[in-house]
mmCIF file of C-alpha atoms in Angstrom:
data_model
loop_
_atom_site.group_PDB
_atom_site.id
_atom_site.type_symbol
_atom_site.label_atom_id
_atom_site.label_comp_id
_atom_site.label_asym_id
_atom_site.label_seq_id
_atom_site.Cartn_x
_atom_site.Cartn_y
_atom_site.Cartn_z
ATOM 1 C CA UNK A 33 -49.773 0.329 -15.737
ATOM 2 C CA UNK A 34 -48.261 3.367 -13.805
ATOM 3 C CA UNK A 35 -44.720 3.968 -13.859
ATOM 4 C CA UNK A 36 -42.692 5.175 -11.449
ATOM 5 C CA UNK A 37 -40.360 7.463 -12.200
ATOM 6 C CA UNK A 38 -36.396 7.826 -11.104
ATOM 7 C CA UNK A 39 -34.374 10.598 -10.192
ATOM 8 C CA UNK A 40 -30.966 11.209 -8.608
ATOM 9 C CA UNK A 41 -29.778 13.601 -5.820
ATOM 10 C CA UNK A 42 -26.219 15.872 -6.417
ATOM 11 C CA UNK A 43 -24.380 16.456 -3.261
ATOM 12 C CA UNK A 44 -21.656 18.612 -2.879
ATOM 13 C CA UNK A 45 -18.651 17.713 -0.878
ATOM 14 C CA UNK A 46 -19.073 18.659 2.937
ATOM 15 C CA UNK A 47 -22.752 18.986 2.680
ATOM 16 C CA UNK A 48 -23.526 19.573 6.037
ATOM 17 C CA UNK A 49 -20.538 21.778 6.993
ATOM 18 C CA UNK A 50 -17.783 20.378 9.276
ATOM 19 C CA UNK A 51 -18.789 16.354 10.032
ATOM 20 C CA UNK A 52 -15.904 14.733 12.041
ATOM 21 C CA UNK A 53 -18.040 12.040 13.600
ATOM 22 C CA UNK A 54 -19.501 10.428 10.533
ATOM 23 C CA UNK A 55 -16.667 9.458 8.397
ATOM 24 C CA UNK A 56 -15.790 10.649 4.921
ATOM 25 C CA UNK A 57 -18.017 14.001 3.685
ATOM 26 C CA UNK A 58 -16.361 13.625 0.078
ATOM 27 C CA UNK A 59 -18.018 12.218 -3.021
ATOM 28 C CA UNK A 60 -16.756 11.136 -6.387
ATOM 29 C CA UNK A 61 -19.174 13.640 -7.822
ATOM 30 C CA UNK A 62 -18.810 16.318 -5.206
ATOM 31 C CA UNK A 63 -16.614 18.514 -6.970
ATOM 32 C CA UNK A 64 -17.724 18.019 -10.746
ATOM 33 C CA UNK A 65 -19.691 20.859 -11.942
ATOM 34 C CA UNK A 66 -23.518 20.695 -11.450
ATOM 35 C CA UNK A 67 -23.740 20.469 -15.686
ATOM 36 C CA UNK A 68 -21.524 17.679 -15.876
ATOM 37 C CA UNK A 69 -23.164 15.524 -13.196
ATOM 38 C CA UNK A 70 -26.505 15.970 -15.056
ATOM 39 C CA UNK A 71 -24.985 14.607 -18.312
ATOM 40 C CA UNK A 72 -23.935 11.656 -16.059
ATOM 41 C CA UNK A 73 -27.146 11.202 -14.058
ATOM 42 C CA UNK A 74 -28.797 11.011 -17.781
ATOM 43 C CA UNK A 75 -26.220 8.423 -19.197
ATOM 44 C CA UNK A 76 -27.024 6.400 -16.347
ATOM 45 C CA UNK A 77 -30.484 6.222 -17.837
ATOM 46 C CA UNK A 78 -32.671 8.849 -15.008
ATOM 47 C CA UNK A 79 -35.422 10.700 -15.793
ATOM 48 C CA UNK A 80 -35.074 13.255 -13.286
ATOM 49 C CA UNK A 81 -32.062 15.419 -11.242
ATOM 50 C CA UNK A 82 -32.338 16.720 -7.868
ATOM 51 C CA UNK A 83 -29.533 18.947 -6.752
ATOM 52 C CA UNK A 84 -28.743 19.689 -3.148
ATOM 53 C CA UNK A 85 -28.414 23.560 -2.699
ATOM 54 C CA UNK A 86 -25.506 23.888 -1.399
ATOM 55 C CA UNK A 87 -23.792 22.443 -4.303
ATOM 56 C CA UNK A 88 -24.964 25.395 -6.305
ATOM 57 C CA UNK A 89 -23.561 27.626 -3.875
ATOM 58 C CA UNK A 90 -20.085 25.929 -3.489
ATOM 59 C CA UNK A 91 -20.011 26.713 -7.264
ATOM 60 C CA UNK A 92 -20.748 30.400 -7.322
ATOM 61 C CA UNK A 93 -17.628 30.987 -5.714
ATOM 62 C CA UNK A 94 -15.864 30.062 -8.953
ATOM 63 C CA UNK A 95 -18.642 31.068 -11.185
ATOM 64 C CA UNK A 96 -20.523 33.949 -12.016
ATOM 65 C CA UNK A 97 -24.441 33.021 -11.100
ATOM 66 C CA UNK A 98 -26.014 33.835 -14.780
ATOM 67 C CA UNK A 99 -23.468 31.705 -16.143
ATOM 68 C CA UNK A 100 -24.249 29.247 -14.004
ATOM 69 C CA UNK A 101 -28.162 29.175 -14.463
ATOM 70 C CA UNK A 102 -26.897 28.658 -18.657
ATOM 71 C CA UNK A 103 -25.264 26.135 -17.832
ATOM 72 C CA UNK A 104 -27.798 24.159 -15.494
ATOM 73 C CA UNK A 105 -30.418 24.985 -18.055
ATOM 74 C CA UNK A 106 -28.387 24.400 -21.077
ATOM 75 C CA UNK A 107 -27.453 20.618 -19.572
ATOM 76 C CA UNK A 108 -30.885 19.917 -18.751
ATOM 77 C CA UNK A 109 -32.223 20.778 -22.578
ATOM 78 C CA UNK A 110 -29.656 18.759 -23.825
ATOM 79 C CA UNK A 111 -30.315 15.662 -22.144
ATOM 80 C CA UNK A 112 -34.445 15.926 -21.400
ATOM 81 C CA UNK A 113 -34.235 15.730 -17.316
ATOM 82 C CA UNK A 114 -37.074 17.035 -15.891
ATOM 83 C CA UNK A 115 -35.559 19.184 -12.427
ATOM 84 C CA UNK A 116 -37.396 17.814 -9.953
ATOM 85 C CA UNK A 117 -36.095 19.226 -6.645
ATOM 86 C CA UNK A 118 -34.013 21.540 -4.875
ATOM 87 C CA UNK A 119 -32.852 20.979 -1.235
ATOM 88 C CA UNK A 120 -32.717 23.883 1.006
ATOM 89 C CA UNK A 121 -31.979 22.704 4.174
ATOM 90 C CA UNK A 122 -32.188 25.766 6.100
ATOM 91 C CA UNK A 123 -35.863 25.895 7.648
ATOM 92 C CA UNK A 124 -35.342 26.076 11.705
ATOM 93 C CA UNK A 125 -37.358 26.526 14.742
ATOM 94 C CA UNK A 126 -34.490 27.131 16.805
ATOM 95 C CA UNK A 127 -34.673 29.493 19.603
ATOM 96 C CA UNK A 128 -31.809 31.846 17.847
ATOM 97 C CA UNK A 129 -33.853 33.916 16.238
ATOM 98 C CA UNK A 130 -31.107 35.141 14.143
ATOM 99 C CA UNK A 131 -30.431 31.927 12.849
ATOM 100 C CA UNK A 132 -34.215 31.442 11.737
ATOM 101 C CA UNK A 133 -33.901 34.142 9.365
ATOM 102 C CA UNK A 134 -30.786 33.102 7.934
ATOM 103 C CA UNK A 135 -31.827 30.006 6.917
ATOM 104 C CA UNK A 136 -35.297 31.273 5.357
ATOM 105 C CA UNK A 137 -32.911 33.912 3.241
ATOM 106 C CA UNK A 138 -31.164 30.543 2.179
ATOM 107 C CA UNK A 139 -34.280 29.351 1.413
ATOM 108 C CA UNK A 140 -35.776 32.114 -0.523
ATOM 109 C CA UNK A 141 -32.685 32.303 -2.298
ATOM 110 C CA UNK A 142 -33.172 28.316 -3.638
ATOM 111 C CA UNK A 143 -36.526 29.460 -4.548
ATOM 112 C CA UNK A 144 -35.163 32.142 -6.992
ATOM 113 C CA UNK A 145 -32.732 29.834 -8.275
ATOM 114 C CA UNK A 146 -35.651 27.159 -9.141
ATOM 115 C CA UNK A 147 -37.848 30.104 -10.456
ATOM 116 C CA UNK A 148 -34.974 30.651 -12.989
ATOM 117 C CA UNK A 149 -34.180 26.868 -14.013
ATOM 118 C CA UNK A 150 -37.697 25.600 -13.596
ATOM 119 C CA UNK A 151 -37.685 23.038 -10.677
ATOM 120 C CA UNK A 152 -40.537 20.850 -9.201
ATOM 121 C CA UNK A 153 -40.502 22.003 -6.024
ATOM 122 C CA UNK A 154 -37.805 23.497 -3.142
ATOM 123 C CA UNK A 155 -37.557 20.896 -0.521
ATOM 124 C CA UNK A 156 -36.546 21.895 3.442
ATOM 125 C CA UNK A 157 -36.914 19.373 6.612
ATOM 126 C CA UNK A 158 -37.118 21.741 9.678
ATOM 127 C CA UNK A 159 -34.083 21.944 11.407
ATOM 128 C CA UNK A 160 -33.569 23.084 15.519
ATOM 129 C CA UNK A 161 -35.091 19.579 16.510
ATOM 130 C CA UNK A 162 -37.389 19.294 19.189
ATOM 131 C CA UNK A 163 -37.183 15.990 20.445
ATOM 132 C CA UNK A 164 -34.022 15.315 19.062
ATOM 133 C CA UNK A 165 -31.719 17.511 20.095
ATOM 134 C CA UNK A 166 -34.125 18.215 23.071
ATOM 135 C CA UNK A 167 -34.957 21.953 22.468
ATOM 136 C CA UNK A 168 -38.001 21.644 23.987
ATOM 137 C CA UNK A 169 -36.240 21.659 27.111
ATOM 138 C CA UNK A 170 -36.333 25.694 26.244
ATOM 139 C CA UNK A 171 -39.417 25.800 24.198
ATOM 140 C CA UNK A 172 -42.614 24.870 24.810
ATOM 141 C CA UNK A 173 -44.462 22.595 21.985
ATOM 142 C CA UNK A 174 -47.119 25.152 21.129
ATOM 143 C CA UNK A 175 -44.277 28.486 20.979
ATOM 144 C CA UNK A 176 -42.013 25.656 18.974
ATOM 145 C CA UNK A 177 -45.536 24.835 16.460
ATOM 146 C CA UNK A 178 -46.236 28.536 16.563
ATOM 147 C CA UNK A 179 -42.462 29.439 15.194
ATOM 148 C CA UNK A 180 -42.656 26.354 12.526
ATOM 149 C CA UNK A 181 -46.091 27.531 11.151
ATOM 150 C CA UNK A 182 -44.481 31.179 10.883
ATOM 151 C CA UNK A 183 -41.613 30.113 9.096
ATOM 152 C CA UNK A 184 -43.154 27.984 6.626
ATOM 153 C CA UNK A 185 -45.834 30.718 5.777
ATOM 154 C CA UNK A 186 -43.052 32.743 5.256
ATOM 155 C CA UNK A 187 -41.365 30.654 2.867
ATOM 156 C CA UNK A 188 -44.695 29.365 0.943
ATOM 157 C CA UNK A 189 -45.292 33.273 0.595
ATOM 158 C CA UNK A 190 -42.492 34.081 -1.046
ATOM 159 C CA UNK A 191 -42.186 31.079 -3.175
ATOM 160 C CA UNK A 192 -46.060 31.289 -4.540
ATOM 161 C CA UNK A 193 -45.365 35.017 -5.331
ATOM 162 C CA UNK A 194 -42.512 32.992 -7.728
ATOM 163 C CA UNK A 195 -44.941 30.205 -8.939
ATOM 164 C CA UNK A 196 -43.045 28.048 -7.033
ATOM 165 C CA UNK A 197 -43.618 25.090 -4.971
ATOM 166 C CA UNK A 198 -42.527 24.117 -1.656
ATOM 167 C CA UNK A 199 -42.024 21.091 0.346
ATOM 168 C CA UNK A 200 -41.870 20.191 3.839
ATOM 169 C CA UNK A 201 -40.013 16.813 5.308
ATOM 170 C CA UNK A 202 -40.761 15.159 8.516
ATOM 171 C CA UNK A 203 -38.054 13.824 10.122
ATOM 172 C CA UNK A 204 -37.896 11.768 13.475
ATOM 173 C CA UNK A 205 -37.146 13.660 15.941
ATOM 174 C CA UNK A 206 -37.834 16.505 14.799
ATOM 175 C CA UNK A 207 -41.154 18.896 15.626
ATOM 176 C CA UNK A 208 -43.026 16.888 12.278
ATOM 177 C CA UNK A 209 -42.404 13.541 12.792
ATOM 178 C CA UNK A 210 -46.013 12.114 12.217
ATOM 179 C CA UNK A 211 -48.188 12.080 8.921
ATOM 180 C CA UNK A 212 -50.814 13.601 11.175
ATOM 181 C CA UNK A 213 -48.652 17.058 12.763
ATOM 182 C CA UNK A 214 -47.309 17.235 8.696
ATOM 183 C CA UNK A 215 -51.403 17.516 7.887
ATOM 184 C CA UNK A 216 -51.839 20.053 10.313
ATOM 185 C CA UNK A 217 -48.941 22.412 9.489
ATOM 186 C CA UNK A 218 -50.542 22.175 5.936
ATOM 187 C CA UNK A 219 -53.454 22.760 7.429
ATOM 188 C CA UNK A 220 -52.230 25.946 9.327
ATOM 189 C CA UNK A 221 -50.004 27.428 7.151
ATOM 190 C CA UNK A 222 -53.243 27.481 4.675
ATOM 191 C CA UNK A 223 -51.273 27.877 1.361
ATOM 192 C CA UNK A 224 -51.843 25.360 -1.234
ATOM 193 C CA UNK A 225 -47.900 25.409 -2.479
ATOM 194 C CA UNK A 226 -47.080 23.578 0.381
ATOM 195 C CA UNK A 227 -46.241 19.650 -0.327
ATOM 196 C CA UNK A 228 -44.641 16.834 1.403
ATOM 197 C CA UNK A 229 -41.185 14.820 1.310
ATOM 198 C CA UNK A 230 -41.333 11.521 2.248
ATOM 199 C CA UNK A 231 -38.087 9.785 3.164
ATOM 200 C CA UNK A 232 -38.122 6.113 3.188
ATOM 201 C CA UNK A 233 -35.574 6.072 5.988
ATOM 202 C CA UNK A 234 -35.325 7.878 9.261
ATOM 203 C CA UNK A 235 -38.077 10.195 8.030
ATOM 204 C CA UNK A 236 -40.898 6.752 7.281
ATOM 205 C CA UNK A 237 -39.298 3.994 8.514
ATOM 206 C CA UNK A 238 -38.399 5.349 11.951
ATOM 207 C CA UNK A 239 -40.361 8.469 12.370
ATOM 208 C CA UNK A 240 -44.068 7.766 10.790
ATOM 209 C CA UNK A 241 -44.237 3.720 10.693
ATOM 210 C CA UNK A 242 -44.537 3.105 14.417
ATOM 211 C CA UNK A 243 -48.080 5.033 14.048
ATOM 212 C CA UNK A 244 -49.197 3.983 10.625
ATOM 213 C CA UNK A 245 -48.484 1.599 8.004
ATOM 214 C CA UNK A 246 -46.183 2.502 5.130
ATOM 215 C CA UNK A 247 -49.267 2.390 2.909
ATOM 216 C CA UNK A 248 -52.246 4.437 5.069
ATOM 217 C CA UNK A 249 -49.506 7.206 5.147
ATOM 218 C CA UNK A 250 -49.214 7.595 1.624
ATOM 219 C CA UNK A 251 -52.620 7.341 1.367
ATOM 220 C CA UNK A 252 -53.031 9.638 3.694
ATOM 221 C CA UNK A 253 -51.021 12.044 2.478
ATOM 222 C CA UNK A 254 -51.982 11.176 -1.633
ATOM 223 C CA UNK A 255 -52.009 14.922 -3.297
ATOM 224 C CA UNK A 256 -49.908 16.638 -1.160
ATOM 225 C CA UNK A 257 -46.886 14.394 -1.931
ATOM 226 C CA UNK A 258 -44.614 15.429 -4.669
ATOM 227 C CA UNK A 259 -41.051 14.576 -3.596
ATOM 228 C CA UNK A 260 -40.027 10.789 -2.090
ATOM 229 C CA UNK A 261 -36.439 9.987 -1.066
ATOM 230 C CA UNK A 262 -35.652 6.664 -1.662
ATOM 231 C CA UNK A 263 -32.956 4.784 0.312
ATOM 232 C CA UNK A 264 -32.501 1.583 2.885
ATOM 233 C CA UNK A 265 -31.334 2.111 6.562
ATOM 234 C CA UNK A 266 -31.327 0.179 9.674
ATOM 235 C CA UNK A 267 -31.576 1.254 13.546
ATOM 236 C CA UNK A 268 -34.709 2.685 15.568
ATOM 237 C CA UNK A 269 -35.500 6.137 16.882
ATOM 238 C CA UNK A 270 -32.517 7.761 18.223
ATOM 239 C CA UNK A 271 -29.716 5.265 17.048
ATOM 240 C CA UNK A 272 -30.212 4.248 12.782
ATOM 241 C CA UNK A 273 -27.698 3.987 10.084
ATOM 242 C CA UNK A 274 -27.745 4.482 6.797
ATOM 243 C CA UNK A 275 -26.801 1.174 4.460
ATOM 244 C CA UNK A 276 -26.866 -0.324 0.894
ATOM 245 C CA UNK A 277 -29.683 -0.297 -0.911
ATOM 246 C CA UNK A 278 -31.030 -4.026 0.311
ATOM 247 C CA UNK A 279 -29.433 -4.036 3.624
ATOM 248 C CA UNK A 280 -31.711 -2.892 5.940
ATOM 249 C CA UNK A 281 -35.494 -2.731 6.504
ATOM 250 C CA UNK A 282 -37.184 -0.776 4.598
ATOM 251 C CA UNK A 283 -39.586 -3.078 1.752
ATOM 252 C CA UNK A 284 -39.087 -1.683 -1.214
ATOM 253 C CA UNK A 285 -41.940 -3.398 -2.947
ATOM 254 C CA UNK A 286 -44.316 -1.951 -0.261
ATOM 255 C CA UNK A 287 -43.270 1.437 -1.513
ATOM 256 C CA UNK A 288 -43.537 0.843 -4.795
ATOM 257 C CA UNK A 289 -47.103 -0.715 -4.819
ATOM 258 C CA UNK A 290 -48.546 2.213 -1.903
ATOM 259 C CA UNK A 291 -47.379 4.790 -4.421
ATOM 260 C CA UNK A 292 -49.109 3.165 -7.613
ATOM 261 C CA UNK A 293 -52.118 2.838 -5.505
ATOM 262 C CA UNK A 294 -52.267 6.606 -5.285
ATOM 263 C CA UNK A 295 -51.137 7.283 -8.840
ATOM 264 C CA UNK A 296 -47.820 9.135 -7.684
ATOM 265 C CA UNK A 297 -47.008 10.891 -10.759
ATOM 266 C CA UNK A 298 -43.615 12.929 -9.441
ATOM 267 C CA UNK A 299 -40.184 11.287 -9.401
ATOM 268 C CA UNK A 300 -38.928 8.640 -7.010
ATOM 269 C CA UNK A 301 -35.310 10.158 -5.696
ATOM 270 C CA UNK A 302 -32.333 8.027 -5.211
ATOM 271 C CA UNK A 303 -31.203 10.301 -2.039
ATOM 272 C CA UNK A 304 -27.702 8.036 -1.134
ATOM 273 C CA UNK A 305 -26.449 9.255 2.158
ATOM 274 C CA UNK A 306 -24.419 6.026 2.823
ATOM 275 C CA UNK A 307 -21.344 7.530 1.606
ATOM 276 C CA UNK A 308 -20.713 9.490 4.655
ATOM 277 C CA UNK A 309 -21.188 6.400 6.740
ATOM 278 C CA UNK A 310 -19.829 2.963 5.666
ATOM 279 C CA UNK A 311 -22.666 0.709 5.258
ATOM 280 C CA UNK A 312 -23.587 -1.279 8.579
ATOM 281 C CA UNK A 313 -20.957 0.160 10.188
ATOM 282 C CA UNK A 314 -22.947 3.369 10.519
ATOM 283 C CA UNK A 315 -23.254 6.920 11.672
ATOM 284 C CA UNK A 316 -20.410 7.975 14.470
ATOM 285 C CA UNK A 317 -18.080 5.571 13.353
ATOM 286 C CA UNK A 318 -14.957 7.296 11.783
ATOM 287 C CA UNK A 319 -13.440 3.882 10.330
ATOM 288 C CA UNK A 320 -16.390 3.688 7.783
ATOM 289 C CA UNK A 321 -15.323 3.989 4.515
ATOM 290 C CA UNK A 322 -18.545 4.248 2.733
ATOM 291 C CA UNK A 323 -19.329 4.305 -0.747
ATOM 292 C CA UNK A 324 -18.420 7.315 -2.231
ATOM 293 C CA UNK A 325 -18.607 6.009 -5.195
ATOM 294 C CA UNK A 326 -21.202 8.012 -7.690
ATOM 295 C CA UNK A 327 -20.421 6.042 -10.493
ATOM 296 C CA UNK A 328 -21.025 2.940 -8.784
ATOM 297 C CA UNK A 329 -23.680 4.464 -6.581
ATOM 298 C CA UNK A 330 -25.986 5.828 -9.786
ATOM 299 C CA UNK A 331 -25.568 2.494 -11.456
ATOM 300 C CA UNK A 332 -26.242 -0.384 -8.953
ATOM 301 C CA UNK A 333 -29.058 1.914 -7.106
ATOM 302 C CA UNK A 334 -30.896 2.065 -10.595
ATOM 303 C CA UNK A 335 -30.958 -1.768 -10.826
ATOM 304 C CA UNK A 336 -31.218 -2.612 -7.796
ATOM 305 C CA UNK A 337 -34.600 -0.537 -7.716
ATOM 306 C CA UNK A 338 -35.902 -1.363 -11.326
ATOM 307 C CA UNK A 339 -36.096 -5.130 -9.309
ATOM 308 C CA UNK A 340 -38.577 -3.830 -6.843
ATOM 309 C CA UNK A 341 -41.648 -2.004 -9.488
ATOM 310 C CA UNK A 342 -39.473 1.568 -10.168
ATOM 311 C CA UNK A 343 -37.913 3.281 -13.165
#
């Protein structure tokens, strides 16, 4: 029988910049150096370490970069984890043209950094909306398609020029929201380093399952799947919140059995958000303490999953 491999995410503190709305932006983990956290994530008993960019680059202001790239490298000989992912966040189809070229710098710059190390894939959902913010209150869809297929060319370009993968992440809300838009920007971008992230929460659960089951979308996707985010939320389009593994309403054991039905051979990610948010008390709401917890966080999230057909 198939197994289904775990991995865990490192955030940095403040991963998203200023957040005064949601609560506390600091982790236990978030300012440990990347090469101790992936002698942690290992004791813990993972296969696999993803590493959210802009840890790296909260690091480099302390560190020279070669150094750095020893280190990563050095920790992840020592203790067998495979690098599964980066995240590079930076992927837009906002209107500020500008800022669309900042963030596929950003990008190009994770890909170099997993060219070095030796990573999976690079992982960006597409910022700038659409439906949520409304931008396309100032762009048409097709100019707002056109701008994401250019981008993501782009950025497949450059990383297959590296041997690198890439992968895109629907989102709700967002421009690719639907298993059948995130075929056709594979479709039209044409290159075959392009791969999907599927997010059991807003991005599945709230974005893709209205259309299609949980299991016709992997299905539908099978192949061109190489990164899955793992966590539980609650909420609907527009208004969801993040919560404890076994708190909200995403099935677990769906997930687990659609992925073994398409022999899923990349790692499972334990993505936890939650710790910006406070449980049910969710997104917006300041008094949330969340779990910040890594320790705690790495542990329970391993068990709780091994319960439901992963690890």
């Amino acid at each position: 029988m198939m197994r289904l491999r775990l991995s865990f995410e490192l955030w940095p503190n403040m991963p998203y910049g200023e957040l005064p709305i949601v609560g506390p932006v600091a982790n236990s983990w978030g300012d440990k150096p990347i090469s101790w956290c992936i002698e942690r994530v290992a004791q813990y008993g993972y296969e696999g370490v993803d590493l959210f960019f802009d840890k790296y680059l909260y690091e480099l202001e302390h560190k020279d970069e070669t150094e750095l790239i020893k280190e990563i490298k050095s920790a992840l000989k020592a203790t067998g984890l495979t690098f599964h992912s980066i995240g590079a966040h930076y992927l837009t189809i906002t209107p500020r043209w500008w800022e669309r070229e900042d963030g596929l710098r950003l990008f190009q710059r994770a890909v170099d950094v997993g060219e070095k190390i030796g990573v999976n894939t690079v992982v960006s959902y597409i910022r700038g909306g659409y439906y949520d913010p409304p931008t396309y209150v100032l762009v048409p869809f097709e100019k707002a398609w056109k701008t994401l297929v250019d981008i993501v060319k782009k950025a497949a370009k450059y990383a297959k020029d590296r041997g690198v993968n890439i992968s895109v992440e629907p989102h709700a809300g967002s421009i690719l929201q639907t298993v059948q838009d995130t075929l056709r920007l594979l479709e039209d971008v044409g290159y075959e380093n392009v791969y999907v992230c599927a997010d059991t929460g807003p991005a599945f659960e709230i974005g893709v399952k209205p259309f299609m089951s949980i299991r016709d979308a992997v299905k539908a996707l099978g192949e061109r799947l190489n990164v899955v985010h793992i966590k539980d939320l609650v909420g609907h389009k527009g208004f969801w919140k993040m919560v404890w593994y076994g708190g909200g309403i995403v099935n677990f054991d769906e997930w687990a059995e659609a992925l073994k039905a398409i022999n899923y051979k990349h790692f499972v990610t334990v993505e936890w958000e939650g710790w910006f948010v406070g449980g049910l008390v969710g997104v917006g709401e300041t008094a949330g303490v969340g779990l910040s917890d890594f320790d705690r966080a790495a542990k329970e999230a391993l068990e709780f999953l091994k319960k439901h057909g992963f690890g």
